[in-house]
Amino acid sequence: MLNNYQVRQVLFLSIFLAIAPASKAFCSDIGFFDDFKQGHWRFESVGGIGLSSPDESDRKGDYYFASSLGYEFPIYKSRREVGLRGYPVLLYSQDRNDEGKSDTVYACSFGPVVRWYESTIHKGGYLEIGVSLLWNSDLFRSNASNWNALTEFGVGYKFDSDWHVALKLQHISNGQTRSPNEGVNAVALCFGFAF
């Protein structure tokens, strides 16, 4: 006799096997695989400073540096690109600290990103949103979790040479899964290139 967990596994596998061929055919019909092949890698360097907000901890004096690598591809005949981006290295230096923890937090993250360009050739101005799962070696000040979400909103410009610059607002939080969770807000200047 199967328990509830095993029944859910069998049900999930059955649904997946039923829709997988249909979704592959649908993706082929709309040109998804062709779009994916038109994708490119993107490298980006990021430098930012912490912000203070009335509801959260004072982050003035904090700063950070990061590098990201991602693969992005255009979406079917539109001005959007989607992709996956990873921050293999993120260093965040805290101006003040509590409970004797390290002043520098080392982190890495991985998650999806979407860009909306002003033109269908994916050059010029763009807006960007990204969400990543972030793991940090030490705790951020007034944050009780080593697992957090990194949310990014940005505005940028991609040049004809495939270089780009962007200004981003970033928020790191554990989503109230643990207390305390005052979060980290930062503004960042980014530059990078596609290849």
CSV table of C-alpha atoms in Angstrom, one decimal:
chain,number,residue,atom,x,y,z
A,1,MET,CA,0.0,0.0,0.0
A,2,LEU,CA,1.3,3.4,-0.9
A,3,ASN,CA,1.5,6.2,1.6
A,4,ASN,CA,0.5,9.8,0.9
A,5,TYR,CA,4.0,10.9,-0.1
A,6,GLN,CA,4.4,8.0,-2.6
A,7,VAL,CA,1.0,8.7,-4.1
A,8,ARG,CA,2.0,12.4,-4.6
A,9,GLN,CA,5.2,11.2,-6.2
A,10,VAL,CA,3.4,8.9,-8.6
A,11,LEU,CA,0.8,11.6,-9.4
A,12,PHE,CA,3.5,14.2,-10.1
A,13,LEU,CA,5.5,11.8,-12.3
A,14,SER,CA,2.4,10.9,-14.3
A,15,ILE,CA,1.4,14.5,-14.9
A,16,PHE,CA,5.0,15.4,-15.9
A,17,LEU,CA,5.2,12.5,-18.3
A,18,ALA,CA,1.8,13.4,-19.8
A,19,ILE,CA,2.7,17.1,-20.4
A,20,ALA,CA,6.4,16.8,-21.3
A,21,PRO,CA,5.8,15.8,-25.0
A,22,ALA,CA,3.1,18.4,-25.4
A,23,SER,CA,5.2,21.1,-23.9
A,24,LYS,CA,8.2,20.1,-26.1
A,25,ALA,CA,6.0,20.3,-29.2
A,26,PHE,CA,4.5,23.6,-28.1
A,27,CYS,CA,8.0,25.1,-27.5
A,28,SER,CA,9.1,23.9,-30.9
A,29,ASP,CA,6.0,25.5,-32.5
A,30,ILE,CA,6.6,28.9,-31.0
A,31,GLY,CA,10.3,28.8,-31.7
A,32,PHE,CA,11.5,28.6,-28.1
A,33,PHE,CA,14.5,26.3,-29.0
A,34,ASP,CA,15.5,28.6,-31.8
A,35,ASP,CA,15.4,31.6,-29.4
A,36,PHE,CA,17.5,29.7,-26.8
A,37,LYS,CA,20.2,29.0,-29.5
A,38,GLN,CA,20.2,32.8,-30.2
A,39,GLY,CA,21.2,33.5,-26.6
A,40,HIS,CA,24.4,34.7,-25.2
A,41,TRP,CA,26.5,34.7,-22.1
A,42,ARG,CA,26.7,37.9,-20.0
A,43,PHE,CA,29.4,38.9,-17.6
A,44,GLU,CA,28.9,41.7,-15.1
A,45,SER,CA,30.8,43.5,-12.4
A,46,VAL,CA,28.8,45.2,-9.6
A,47,GLY,CA,29.8,47.7,-7.0
A,48,GLY,CA,27.4,49.2,-4.5
A,49,ILE,CA,26.7,50.9,-1.3
A,50,GLY,CA,24.3,50.2,1.5
A,51,LEU,CA,21.2,52.3,2.1
A,52,SER,CA,19.4,53.0,5.3
A,53,SER,CA,15.6,53.0,5.5
A,54,PRO,CA,13.3,53.8,8.4
A,55,ASP,CA,12.0,50.3,8.9
A,56,GLU,CA,15.3,48.5,8.5
A,57,SER,CA,18.8,48.7,9.9
A,58,ASP,CA,21.2,51.6,9.0
A,59,ARG,CA,23.4,50.4,6.2
A,60,LYS,CA,25.3,53.7,5.6
A,61,GLY,CA,29.0,52.9,5.3
A,62,ASP,CA,28.4,49.4,4.0
A,63,TYR,CA,29.7,48.5,0.6
A,64,TYR,CA,29.9,45.4,-1.6
A,65,PHE,CA,31.4,44.0,-4.8
A,66,ALA,CA,30.2,41.2,-6.9
A,67,SER,CA,30.6,39.5,-10.3
A,68,SER,CA,27.9,37.6,-12.2
A,69,LEU,CA,27.7,35.3,-15.1
A,70,GLY,CA,24.5,34.4,-16.8
A,71,TYR,CA,23.0,33.0,-20.0
A,72,GLU,CA,20.2,35.0,-21.6
A,73,PHE,CA,18.1,34.5,-24.7
A,74,PRO,CA,15.3,36.5,-26.5
A,75,ILE,CA,11.7,35.6,-26.1
A,76,TYR,CA,9.7,34.8,-29.2
A,77,LYS,CA,9.7,38.0,-31.4
A,78,SER,CA,9.6,40.4,-28.5
A,79,ARG,CA,11.7,43.0,-26.7
A,80,ARG,CA,12.3,40.7,-23.7
A,81,GLU,CA,15.2,38.5,-22.8
A,82,VAL,CA,15.1,35.9,-20.0
A,83,GLY,CA,17.9,34.0,-18.5
A,84,LEU,CA,19.6,32.5,-15.5
A,85,ARG,CA,22.3,34.5,-13.6
A,86,GLY,CA,24.7,33.4,-10.9
A,87,TYR,CA,26.8,35.5,-8.6
A,88,PRO,CA,29.6,33.1,-7.8
A,89,VAL,CA,31.3,35.7,-5.7
A,90,LEU,CA,29.6,38.5,-3.6
A,91,LEU,CA,31.6,40.3,-0.9
A,92,TYR,CA,29.6,42.6,1.4
A,93,SER,CA,31.5,44.7,4.0
A,94,GLN,CA,29.4,45.8,7.0
A,95,ASP,CA,30.4,49.1,8.6
A,96,ARG,CA,29.1,48.1,12.0
A,97,ASN,CA,28.6,44.7,13.4
A,98,ASP,CA,26.7,42.9,16.2
A,99,GLU,CA,27.4,39.8,18.3
A,100,GLY,CA,31.1,39.6,17.3
A,101,LYS,CA,30.3,38.3,13.8
A,102,SER,CA,32.6,38.9,10.9
A,103,ASP,CA,32.4,42.3,9.3
A,104,THR,CA,32.7,40.8,5.8
A,105,VAL,CA,30.0,38.5,4.4
A,106,TYR,CA,30.9,36.2,1.5
A,107,ALA,CA,28.0,35.0,-0.6
A,108,CYS,CA,26.9,33.4,-3.8
A,109,SER,CA,23.5,33.3,-5.5
A,110,PHE,CA,21.6,31.9,-8.5
A,111,GLY,CA,18.3,32.7,-10.1
A,112,PRO,CA,16.2,34.0,-13.1
A,113,VAL,CA,16.4,37.5,-14.7
A,114,VAL,CA,14.2,39.3,-17.2
A,115,ARG,CA,15.1,42.3,-19.3
A,116,TRP,CA,12.7,44.5,-21.3
A,117,TYR,CA,14.5,46.4,-24.1
A,118,GLU,CA,13.2,49.5,-25.8
A,119,SER,CA,13.8,47.8,-29.2
A,120,THR,CA,13.4,44.3,-30.6
A,121,ILE,CA,17.1,44.2,-31.5
A,122,HIS,CA,17.9,44.1,-27.8
A,123,LYS,CA,20.1,47.2,-27.8
A,124,GLY,CA,19.6,50.6,-26.1
A,125,GLY,CA,17.8,51.2,-22.9
A,126,TYR,CA,16.3,48.4,-20.8
A,127,LEU,CA,14.6,47.6,-17.5
A,128,GLU,CA,15.6,44.5,-15.5
A,129,ILE,CA,14.2,42.4,-12.7
A,130,GLY,CA,15.9,39.5,-11.1
A,131,VAL,CA,15.4,37.2,-8.1
A,132,SER,CA,18.0,34.8,-6.8
A,133,LEU,CA,18.5,32.4,-3.9
A,134,LEU,CA,21.5,33.6,-1.9
A,135,TRP,CA,23.7,31.7,0.5
A,136,ASN,CA,26.0,33.7,2.7
A,137,SER,CA,28.9,32.5,4.8
A,138,ASP,CA,28.2,34.7,7.8
A,139,LEU,CA,25.1,36.5,8.9
A,140,PHE,CA,24.2,39.9,7.7
A,141,ARG,CA,23.8,42.3,10.6
A,142,SER,CA,20.3,42.0,12.1
A,143,ASN,CA,19.5,39.0,9.9
A,144,ALA,CA,19.2,35.5,11.3
A,145,SER,CA,19.5,33.3,8.2
A,146,ASN,CA,22.3,32.1,5.9
A,147,TRP,CA,19.7,31.5,3.2
A,148,ASN,CA,18.2,34.7,1.7
A,149,ALA,CA,16.5,36.0,-1.4
A,150,LEU,CA,18.3,38.7,-3.5
A,151,THR,CA,15.8,40.9,-5.4
A,152,GLU,CA,17.1,43.3,-8.0
A,153,PHE,CA,15.5,46.1,-10.0
A,154,GLY,CA,17.6,47.9,-12.6
A,155,VAL,CA,17.7,50.4,-15.5
A,156,GLY,CA,20.5,50.2,-18.0
A,157,TYR,CA,21.8,50.8,-21.5
A,158,LYS,CA,23.3,48.2,-23.9
A,159,PHE,CA,25.6,49.6,-26.5
A,160,ASP,CA,26.1,48.3,-30.0
A,161,SER,CA,29.4,46.8,-28.9
A,162,ASP,CA,27.5,44.5,-26.5
A,163,TRP,CA,28.9,46.4,-23.4
A,164,HIS,CA,26.3,47.6,-21.0
A,165,VAL,CA,25.9,49.8,-17.9
A,166,ALA,CA,23.1,49.7,-15.3
A,167,LEU,CA,22.0,51.2,-12.0
A,168,LYS,CA,20.3,48.7,-9.7
A,169,LEU,CA,18.4,48.7,-6.5
A,170,GLN,CA,19.0,45.4,-4.6
A,171,HIS,CA,17.3,43.9,-1.5
A,172,ILE,CA,18.5,40.9,0.5
A,173,SER,CA,16.0,39.4,2.9
A,174,ASN,CA,15.1,36.0,4.4
A,175,GLY,CA,11.4,36.7,3.8
A,176,GLN,CA,10.6,36.5,7.6
A,177,THR,CA,11.5,32.8,7.7
A,178,ARG,CA,13.6,33.7,10.8
A,179,SER,CA,13.9,36.6,13.1
A,180,PRO,CA,15.4,39.1,13.1
A,181,ASN,CA,15.1,40.1,9.5
A,182,GLU,CA,15.9,43.7,8.9
A,183,GLY,CA,17.1,43.1,5.4
A,184,VAL,CA,19.8,44.8,3.4
A,185,ASN,CA,19.1,47.5,0.8
A,186,ALA,CA,21.7,48.7,-1.6
A,187,VAL,CA,22.2,50.7,-4.8
A,188,ALA,CA,24.7,49.5,-7.3
A,189,LEU,CA,26.5,50.5,-10.4
A,190,CYS,CA,27.1,47.7,-12.9
A,191,PHE,CA,29.0,47.3,-16.1
A,192,GLY,CA,29.5,44.2,-18.2
A,193,PHE,CA,29.5,42.7,-21.7
A,194,ALA,CA,27.8,39.9,-23.6
A,195,PHE,CA,29.7,37.2,-25.5
